[in-house]
Coordinates of C-alpha atoms in Angstrom, one line a residue:
X152 CA -50.0 254.0 -11.1
X153 CA -53.2 256.0 -10.8
X154 CA -56.2 255.6 -13.0
X155 CA -57.0 258.7 -15.0
X156 CA -59.9 260.4 -16.7
X157 CA -59.7 263.7 -18.5
X158 CA -62.5 266.2 -19.1
X159 CA -62.1 268.3 -22.3
X160 CA -64.6 270.7 -23.8
X161 CA -65.7 271.9 -27.2
X162 CA -65.1 275.4 -25.9
X163 CA -64.6 277.4 -22.7
X164 CA -67.4 277.3 -20.1
X165 CA -69.1 274.2 -21.2
X166 CA -68.8 272.5 -17.8
X167 CA -65.4 270.9 -17.7
X168 CA -64.6 272.2 -14.3
X169 CA -68.0 271.2 -12.9
X170 CA -67.9 267.7 -14.3
X171 CA -64.4 267.2 -12.9
X172 CA -65.6 268.5 -9.5
X173 CA -68.5 266.0 -9.6
X174 CA -66.2 263.1 -10.5
X175 CA -63.8 264.1 -7.7
X176 CA -66.7 263.8 -5.2
X177 CA -68.1 260.6 -6.7
X178 CA -64.8 258.8 -6.5
X179 CA -64.1 260.3 -3.0
X180 CA -67.4 258.8 -1.9
X181 CA -66.3 255.5 -3.3
X182 CA -63.3 255.6 -1.0
X183 CA -60.8 256.4 -3.7
X184 CA -57.7 258.5 -3.1
X185 CA -58.6 260.9 -5.8
X186 CA -56.8 264.1 -6.8
X187 CA -57.7 266.9 -9.3
X188 CA -55.3 268.2 -11.9
X189 CA -55.1 270.9 -14.5
X190 CA -51.8 271.5 -16.2
X191 CA -52.4 275.2 -17.0
X192 CA -55.0 277.7 -15.8
X193 CA -55.6 281.2 -17.1
X194 CA -57.6 283.0 -14.5
X195 CA -57.7 286.1 -12.2
X196 CA -59.6 284.1 -9.6
X197 CA -56.7 282.5 -7.7
X198 CA -56.1 281.0 -4.3
X199 CA -53.2 280.7 -1.9
X200 CA -52.3 277.3 -0.4
X201 CA -51.3 276.7 3.1
X202 CA -47.7 276.9 2.1
X203 CA -48.1 280.2 0.3
X204 CA -48.3 278.9 -3.3
X205 CA -50.8 280.4 -5.8
X206 CA -53.1 278.3 -7.9
X207 CA -56.3 278.4 -9.9
X208 CA -59.6 278.3 -8.0
X209 CA -61.3 275.6 -10.0
X210 CA -58.8 273.0 -8.6
X211 CA -59.4 274.3 -5.1
X212 CA -63.1 273.5 -5.5
X213 CA -62.2 270.1 -6.9
X214 CA -59.8 269.4 -4.0
X215 CA -62.5 270.3 -1.5
X216 CA -64.9 267.9 -3.4
X217 CA -62.1 265.2 -3.2
X218 CA -61.8 265.8 0.6
X219 CA -58.3 267.1 0.5
X220 CA -56.2 270.3 1.0
X221 CA -55.4 272.2 -2.2
X222 CA -51.8 271.9 -3.4
X223 CA -50.0 273.7 -6.2
X224 CA -49.2 270.3 -8.0
X225 CA -52.9 270.2 -8.8
X226 CA -52.3 273.3 -11.0
X227 CA -48.6 273.7 -11.7
X228 CA -49.0 276.5 -14.3
X229 CA -51.1 279.6 -13.7
X230 CA -51.4 282.5 -16.1
X231 CA -52.9 285.7 -14.6
X232 CA -53.7 288.3 -17.3
X233 CA -52.3 291.8 -16.7
X234 CA -53.6 293.4 -19.8
X235 CA -52.3 294.2 -23.3
X236 CA -52.1 290.4 -24.2
X237 CA -49.7 289.9 -21.3
X238 CA -49.9 287.6 -18.3
X239 CA -48.0 287.0 -15.1
X240 CA -46.7 283.4 -15.3
X241 CA -46.8 281.4 -12.1
X242 CA -45.0 278.0 -11.9
X243 CA -45.6 275.7 -8.9
X244 CA -47.2 278.5 -7.0
X245 CA -44.5 281.2 -7.5
X246 CA -44.4 284.0 -10.2
X247 CA -41.5 283.7 -12.7
X248 CA -42.3 286.9 -14.6
X249 CA -44.6 288.7 -17.0
X250 CA -44.8 287.5 -20.6
X251 CA -46.7 288.4 -23.7
X252 CA -48.9 285.8 -25.2
X253 CA -46.4 285.4 -28.1
X254 CA -43.5 285.0 -25.7
X255 CA -45.3 282.4 -23.6
X256 CA -46.8 280.3 -26.4
X257 CA -43.9 280.4 -28.8
X258 CA -41.1 280.2 -26.3
X259 CA -41.9 279.3 -22.7
X260 CA -44.9 277.0 -22.6
X261 CA -43.0 273.8 -23.5
X262 CA -40.4 274.6 -20.8
X263 CA -43.4 275.0 -18.4
X264 CA -44.4 271.5 -19.4
X265 CA -41.4 270.2 -17.4
X266 CA -43.2 271.5 -14.2
X267 CA -46.4 269.8 -15.4
X268 CA -44.6 266.4 -15.7
X269 CA -43.0 266.8 -12.3
X270 CA -46.4 267.4 -10.7
X271 CA -48.0 264.5 -12.5
X272 CA -45.2 262.2 -11.4
X273 CA -45.8 262.9 -7.8
X274 CA -49.6 262.7 -8.0
X275 CA -49.4 259.5 -10.0
X276 CA -47.3 258.0 -7.2
X277 CA -49.4 259.2 -4.3
X278 CA -53.0 258.8 -5.5
X279 CA -55.0 256.0 -7.1
X280 CA -57.3 258.2 -9.3
X281 CA -56.5 261.5 -11.1
X282 CA -59.3 263.6 -12.5
X283 CA -57.8 265.9 -15.2
X284 CA -59.3 269.0 -16.6
X285 CA -58.4 270.5 -20.0
X286 CA -58.8 274.2 -21.0
X287 CA -60.9 275.8 -23.8
X288 CA -60.9 273.5 -26.7
X289 CA -58.3 270.9 -27.8
X290 CA -59.0 271.8 -31.5
X291 CA -57.5 275.3 -31.5
X292 CA -55.2 274.6 -34.4
X293 CA -53.3 277.9 -34.1
X294 CA -52.3 277.1 -30.5
X295 CA -52.0 273.3 -30.7
X296 CA -48.2 273.0 -31.4
X297 CA -47.4 274.6 -28.0
X298 CA -50.5 273.7 -26.0
X299 CA -49.6 272.0 -22.7
X300 CA -53.0 271.6 -21.1
X301 CA -55.1 269.5 -23.5
X302 CA -54.0 266.7 -25.8
X303 CA -50.4 266.9 -24.9
X304 CA -51.3 265.9 -21.4
X305 CA -53.7 263.2 -22.6
X306 CA -51.1 261.7 -24.8
X307 CA -48.4 261.9 -22.2
X308 CA -50.5 260.0 -19.8
X309 CA -52.4 257.9 -22.3
X310 CA -55.5 259.2 -20.4
X311 CA -59.0 258.5 -21.7
X312 CA -60.9 261.7 -22.5
X313 CA -64.5 262.7 -22.1
X314 CA -65.5 265.4 -24.6
X315 CA -68.1 267.8 -23.2
X316 CA -70.5 270.1 -25.1
X317 CA -72.9 272.7 -23.6
X318 CA -76.3 272.2 -25.3
X319 CA -77.7 275.3 -23.6
X320 CA -75.6 277.4 -26.0
X321 CA -76.9 275.6 -29.1
X322 CA -74.9 273.8 -31.8
X323 CA -73.8 271.1 -29.3
X324 CA -73.8 268.3 -31.9
X325 CA -71.9 270.3 -34.5
X326 CA -69.3 271.3 -31.9
X327 CA -68.7 267.7 -30.9
X328 CA -68.4 266.5 -34.4
X329 CA -66.3 269.5 -35.5
X330 CA -63.9 269.1 -32.6
X331 CA -63.4 265.4 -33.3
X332 CA -62.8 266.2 -37.0
X333 CA -60.1 268.7 -36.1
X334 CA -58.2 266.3 -33.9
X335 CA -55.4 264.1 -35.1
X336 CA -56.1 260.4 -35.5
X337 CA -54.2 259.4 -32.3
X338 CA -55.9 262.2 -30.4
X339 CA -59.4 261.1 -31.5
X340 CA -58.5 257.6 -30.3
X341 CA -58.1 258.9 -26.8
X342 CA -61.7 260.3 -26.8
X343 CA -63.6 257.5 -25.2
X344 CA -66.9 259.2 -24.6
X345 CA -69.1 262.2 -25.2
X346 CA -71.1 264.2 -22.6
X347 CA -73.9 266.7 -23.3
X348 CA -74.2 269.2 -20.5
X349 CA -76.8 271.7 -19.3
X350 CA -79.8 269.9 -20.9
X351 CA -83.3 271.3 -20.2
X352 CA -86.5 269.5 -21.0
X353 CA -87.6 266.0 -22.0
X354 CA -84.5 263.9 -22.7
X355 CA -86.4 261.4 -24.8
X356 CA -86.7 264.1 -27.5
X357 CA -82.9 264.0 -27.8
X358 CA -82.8 260.3 -28.7
X359 CA -82.6 260.8 -32.5
X360 CA -79.7 263.2 -32.1
X361 CA -77.8 260.9 -29.7
X362 CA -78.2 258.0 -32.2
X363 CA -76.9 260.2 -35.0
X364 CA -74.0 261.4 -32.9
X365 CA -72.9 257.9 -31.9
X366 CA -73.2 256.7 -35.5
X367 CA -71.4 259.7 -37.0
X368 CA -68.5 259.8 -34.5
X369 CA -68.2 256.2 -33.4
X370 CA -68.1 257.5 -29.8
X371 CA -70.6 256.6 -27.1
X372 CA -72.6 259.3 -25.4
X373 CA -71.9 258.5 -21.7
X374 CA -74.3 261.1 -20.3
X375 CA -76.8 263.9 -20.7
X376 CA -76.4 266.1 -17.7
X377 CA -79.3 268.3 -16.8
X378 CA -79.0 272.1 -16.2
X379 CA -78.4 272.6 -12.5
X380 CA -79.7 275.9 -11.0
X381 CA -77.7 277.6 -8.2
X382 CA -75.0 275.1 -7.9
X383 CA -73.2 277.3 -5.3
X384 CA -69.7 276.2 -6.5
X385 CA -67.0 278.7 -7.0
X386 CA -66.6 280.1 -10.5
X387 CA -63.2 280.8 -11.9
X388 CA -63.2 282.4 -15.4
X389 CA -64.3 285.7 -16.9
X390 CA -67.2 284.0 -18.7
X391 CA -68.7 283.3 -15.2
X392 CA -68.3 286.9 -14.3
X393 CA -70.2 288.0 -17.3
X394 CA -73.2 286.0 -16.0
X395 CA -73.2 287.7 -12.6
X396 CA -76.2 289.9 -11.8
X397 CA -75.6 293.5 -13.0
X398 CA -78.9 295.1 -11.9
X399 CA -79.9 295.9 -8.4
X400 CA -82.9 294.0 -7.3
X401 CA -85.4 294.6 -4.5
X402 CA -83.9 293.5 -1.1
X403 CA -83.5 294.9 2.4
X404 CA -79.8 295.4 1.7
X405 CA -78.2 296.3 -1.6
X406 CA -74.5 295.8 -2.3
X407 CA -72.7 297.1 -5.4
X408 CA -69.5 295.4 -6.3
X409 CA -67.5 297.6 -8.7
X410 CA -66.5 295.5 -11.7
X411 CA -63.2 297.1 -12.8
X412 CA -61.6 295.8 -16.0
X413 CA -58.9 293.9 -14.1
X414 CA -61.1 292.6 -11.3
X415 CA -59.8 289.5 -9.6
X416 CA -61.1 287.1 -7.0
X417 CA -64.7 287.9 -7.5
X418 CA -65.6 284.7 -5.5
X419 CA -64.9 286.8 -2.4
X420 CA -68.5 288.1 -2.6
X421 CA -70.4 284.9 -3.2
X422 CA -71.1 284.4 0.5
X423 CA -72.7 287.9 0.6
X424 CA -74.7 287.3 -2.6
X425 CA -76.2 284.2 -1.1
X426 CA -77.7 286.0 2.0
X427 CA -81.5 286.2 1.8
X428 CA -81.6 289.9 2.8
X429 CA -79.0 290.9 0.2
X430 CA -79.2 292.0 -3.5
X431 CA -75.6 292.0 -4.7
X432 CA -74.9 293.3 -8.2
X433 CA -71.9 294.2 -10.3
X434 CA -71.3 297.7 -11.6
X435 CA -69.3 298.3 -14.8
X436 CA -70.6 301.7 -15.8
X437 CA -71.6 304.8 -13.7
X438 CA -75.1 304.6 -15.0
X439 CA -75.5 301.2 -13.3
X440 CA -74.4 302.4 -9.8
X441 CA -77.9 302.4 -8.4
X442 CA -78.7 303.2 -4.8
X443 CA -76.6 300.7 -2.8
X444 CA -76.3 300.5 0.9
X445 CA -72.7 299.1 0.6
X446 CA -70.2 299.7 -2.1
X447 CA -67.3 297.1 -2.4
X448 CA -64.1 297.6 -4.4
X449 CA -62.7 294.2 -5.2
X450 CA -59.2 292.9 -5.8
X451 CA -57.4 293.8 -9.0
X452 CA -54.6 292.5 -11.1
X453 CA -53.7 296.0 -12.2
X454 CA -54.7 298.4 -9.4
X455 CA -53.3 301.6 -11.0
X456 CA -55.1 301.1 -14.3
X457 CA -58.3 300.1 -12.5
X458 CA -58.1 303.3 -10.4
X459 CA -57.7 305.2 -13.6
X460 CA -60.8 303.5 -15.0
X461 CA -62.8 304.6 -11.9
X462 CA -61.7 308.2 -12.5
X463 CA -62.4 308.2 -16.2
X464 CA -65.8 306.4 -15.9
X465 CA -67.1 308.7 -13.3
X466 CA -67.5 305.8 -10.8
X467 CA -64.8 307.3 -8.5
X468 CA -66.9 310.5 -8.0
X469 CA -70.0 308.4 -7.2
X470 CA -68.1 306.3 -4.6
X471 CA -66.8 309.5 -2.9
X472 CA -70.3 310.9 -2.9
X473 CA -71.7 307.7 -1.5
X474 CA -69.1 307.8 1.3
X475 CA -69.7 311.5 2.1
X476 CA -73.4 310.7 2.8
X477 CA -72.2 308.3 5.5
X478 CA -72.9 305.1 3.6
X479 CA -70.6 302.1 3.7
X480 CA -67.6 301.5 1.4
X481 CA -65.4 298.4 1.7
X482 CA -62.2 297.6 -0.2
X483 CA -60.5 294.2 -0.6
X484 CA -56.9 293.9 -1.6
X485 CA -56.4 296.1 -4.7
X486 CA -59.7 297.8 -3.8
X487 CA -58.3 298.5 -0.3
X488 CA -55.3 300.2 -2.0
X489 CA -57.7 302.3 -4.1
X490 CA -59.4 303.7 -1.0
X491 CA -56.1 305.4 0.0
X492 CA -54.6 308.7 -1.0
X493 CA -52.1 307.5 -3.6
X494 CA -50.8 304.4 -5.3
X495 CA -47.1 304.6 -6.3
X496 CA -45.5 302.3 -8.8
X497 CA -41.9 303.6 -9.2
X498 CA -40.6 300.4 -10.8
X499 CA -43.7 300.0 -13.1
X500 CA -44.5 296.7 -11.5
X501 CA -48.1 296.8 -12.7
X502 CA -48.3 299.5 -15.3
X503 CA -46.6 302.4 -17.0
X504 CA -48.0 304.9 -14.5
X505 CA -45.5 306.2 -11.9
X506 CA -48.3 307.1 -9.5
X507 CA -52.1 307.8 -9.4
X508 CA -54.3 309.4 -6.8
X509 CA -56.6 307.1 -4.9
X510 CA -60.1 307.8 -3.7
X511 CA -58.8 309.6 -0.6
X512 CA -61.2 307.9 1.7
X513 CA -58.5 306.4 4.0
X514 CA -55.2 308.1 5.0
X515 CA -52.7 305.7 3.5
X516 CA -50.3 305.4 0.5
X517 CA -49.4 302.2 -1.2
X518 CA -46.0 301.7 -2.9
X519 CA -45.5 298.7 -5.2
X520 CA -42.4 296.6 -5.3
X521 CA -41.5 293.5 -7.2
X522 CA -42.2 290.8 -4.6
X523 CA -45.7 289.4 -4.4
X524 CA -47.0 288.4 -0.9
X525 CA -49.0 285.2 -0.9
X526 CA -50.1 283.7 2.4
X527 CA -52.9 281.9 4.1
X528 CA -53.8 283.9 7.2
X529 CA -55.6 283.6 10.5
X530 CA -56.7 286.9 12.1
X531 CA -58.8 288.5 14.7
X532 CA -61.0 291.6 14.2
X533 CA -60.9 293.8 17.2
X534 CA -63.2 296.8 17.6
X535 CA -64.0 297.5 13.9
X536 CA -66.2 300.6 14.1
X537 CA -68.6 300.2 11.3
X538 CA -71.9 302.0 10.7
X539 CA -72.4 302.8 14.4
X540 CA -71.6 299.3 15.6
X541 CA -68.4 297.7 16.9
X542 CA -67.6 294.4 15.2
X543 CA -65.5 291.8 17.0
X544 CA -64.7 288.4 15.5
X545 CA -61.9 286.0 16.2
X546 CA -60.3 283.2 14.3
X547 CA -61.0 284.7 10.9
X548 CA -59.5 282.7 8.0
X549 CA -58.6 283.9 4.5
X550 CA -55.6 284.6 2.3
X551 CA -53.4 287.4 1.0
X552 CA -52.3 287.9 -2.7
X553 CA -50.9 291.4 -3.2
X554 CA -48.1 293.5 -4.4
X555 CA -46.9 296.6 -2.5
X556 CA -46.6 297.9 1.0
X557 CA -49.2 300.2 2.5
X558 CA -48.1 303.0 4.7
X559 CA -50.5 304.7 7.2
X560 CA -50.6 308.5 7.1
X561 CA -53.6 309.4 9.2
X562 CA -53.4 308.9 13.0
X563 CA -57.1 309.0 13.4
X564 CA -57.7 306.0 11.2
X565 CA -58.1 302.7 13.0
X566 CA -56.4 299.3 12.2
X567 CA -59.0 296.7 13.3
X568 CA -57.4 293.4 12.1
X569 CA -54.5 291.5 13.7
X570 CA -52.9 288.8 11.7
X571 CA -52.0 285.9 14.1
X572 CA -50.6 283.5 11.6
X573 CA -49.2 283.6 8.0
X574 CA -48.5 280.5 6.1
X575 CA -48.5 278.5 9.3
X576 CA -46.0 280.9 11.1
X577 CA -47.1 282.8 14.2
X578 CA -47.1 286.5 14.0
X579 CA -48.8 289.6 15.4
X580 CA -49.2 292.1 12.6
X581 CA -51.5 295.0 12.3
X582 CA -53.7 294.8 9.2
X583 CA -56.4 296.8 7.5
X584 CA -57.6 300.4 7.9
X585 CA -60.9 301.9 8.9
X586 CA -61.9 305.5 9.0
X587 CA -62.7 307.1 12.3
X588 CA -66.2 308.0 10.9
X589 CA -66.9 304.3 10.8
X590 CA -68.3 303.9 7.3
X591 CA -65.1 303.0 5.3
X592 CA -62.7 300.2 5.8
X593 CA -60.3 298.0 3.8
X594 CA -58.3 294.8 4.2
X595 CA -55.9 292.6 2.3
X596 CA -57.7 289.5 3.5
X597 CA -59.4 287.6 0.6
X598 CA -62.2 285.4 1.8
X599 CA -63.0 287.5 4.8
X600 CA -66.7 287.4 4.0
X601 CA -66.7 283.6 4.1
X602 CA -66.4 283.9 7.9
X603 CA -70.0 283.5 9.0
X604 CA -70.1 285.6 12.2
X605 CA -68.1 288.4 10.8
X606 CA -70.3 288.6 7.7
X607 CA -73.5 288.7 9.6
X608 CA -72.3 291.3 12.1
X609 CA -71.3 293.5 9.1
X610 CA -74.7 293.2 7.4
X611 CA -76.5 293.7 10.7
X612 CA -74.7 297.0 11.3
X613 CA -76.0 298.3 8.0
X614 CA -79.5 296.9 8.7
X615 CA -79.7 298.8 12.0
X616 CA -78.9 302.1 10.2
X617 CA -82.0 301.5 8.1
X618 CA -84.2 300.7 11.0
X619 CA -84.2 297.0 10.3
X620 CA -83.7 294.4 13.0
X621 CA -80.5 292.5 13.3
X622 CA -80.7 288.9 12.0
X623 CA -79.2 285.8 13.6
X624 CA -76.5 284.0 11.6
X625 CA -78.0 280.8 10.3
X626 CA -75.5 280.0 7.6
X627 CA -72.3 278.0 7.6
X628 CA -70.6 278.7 4.2
X629 CA -68.1 275.8 4.3
X630 CA -70.9 273.3 5.2
X631 CA -73.0 274.7 2.4
X632 CA -70.1 274.1 0.0
X633 CA -69.9 270.4 1.0
X634 CA -73.7 270.0 0.6
X635 CA -73.4 271.6 -2.9
X636 CA -70.6 269.1 -3.9
X637 CA -72.9 266.3 -2.7
X638 CA -75.8 267.6 -4.7
X639 CA -73.7 268.0 -7.8
X640 CA -72.3 264.4 -7.4
X641 CA -75.8 263.0 -7.0
X642 CA -77.0 264.6 -10.2
X643 CA -74.0 263.6 -12.3
X644 CA -73.9 260.1 -10.9
X645 CA -77.5 259.6 -11.9
X646 CA -77.1 260.9 -15.5
X647 CA -73.6 259.6 -16.3
X648 CA -73.1 255.9 -17.2
X649 CA -70.7 255.2 -14.4
X650 CA -70.3 251.5 -15.3
X651 CA -69.0 252.4 -18.7
X652 CA -66.8 255.1 -17.3
X653 CA -65.3 252.7 -14.8
X654 CA -64.6 250.2 -17.6
X655 CA -63.0 252.9 -19.8
X656 CA -60.7 254.0 -16.9
X657 CA -59.8 250.5 -16.0
X658 CA -59.0 249.5 -19.6
X659 CA -56.8 252.6 -20.1
X660 CA -54.8 251.9 -16.9
X661 CA -53.6 248.5 -18.0

């Protein structure tokens, strides 16, 4: 039987995911066979496993920190909001249907807990340490009866809980005390320690507050974790998106990512944002469009409605004008579909719209159907004409998550990508579309910018149009991620009482 530790928070975005990631790396460095787990995620930032299953991105980062391949058992239930208080429900990596919040919480969630128990049983058997993450707050009394991600998991496993508060928000002490007060007695007993996260300043000034907190709650404060700038670890939830840069800054290259209401997989652009010659910013309104060198349309959980938003907001007109001047436009997944002539949804798979006109920048039509395609892929890029340069790159890696089939209508458009492998099966499939003019292209491959050589060739092509010299690629994104996990683990290990934590975990596993 594996040892367990569970990270819960006083609210969303207090640092549960990050602390769980740090613990995964710390235990991994100790030689433990450690695995992350979160019963239920609600997120638009998802990932596809090697076997084609879809899961939340936070557990992907935690798996990487734990030195292992992501698996859907790490996140057996995933909810992807589609709008109007409705979500697509994904169990063990596969969609089972769309449900309203009421339908899910009042009727289906406890059935979904069967999948949670199945996943836990396997992980408990195969690993010696499980790091578990909760969601939001365990004290949401209106949701508690049908909640399957917080105290129901802790009680099912008899797992010790760390309760985390974000002091950077203010009110951390009150949120810790209040959360404990709202828990049932048996739930409070499972909380074995408190953690204060994102502290700035002189920690000695916090001593009176810590003394009060421990006396008031009877729970030890196991750590005061400092605020860590530029962690470089993938974000998952919409709160993270709200913190992204929304104003263009001075840089040699400016990239505008269009933040549509149903944007998904915004981690696709982190590798670009971290380039020293790039200012990457998110555009929600036409007034914020700025003067970008590259416009990127991201993935979407509701492509038709996001296209409607582009039209109504005036952003569509600005993108077309940007392309007409010869500047670069790139679409990823749903954004790729929006670059075409039309999006058809005859079965109302995503919305009530039968069809909607696209931006008309690529000669293609996308027709939605019920089946979602989810694959990890390997691909080659052959002769992508882009901004006067020809980009070639082999052994690209990424993943597909999309509905619909795209039909090519313009014989002058190019198709620069070839998928060589889908979910470990060899293939030879044409993918992506690029305009003959060389300034617009799209692809279904999420994570394509994480490929170092491809990313730098792309940026250099735009640099040359501005009279700037090409730069050598000096970055390795995957190696940077591993360094960031190490840095995070170093900080947490220094500021968390690991001896007390080990004792708590050992006592709870008896």
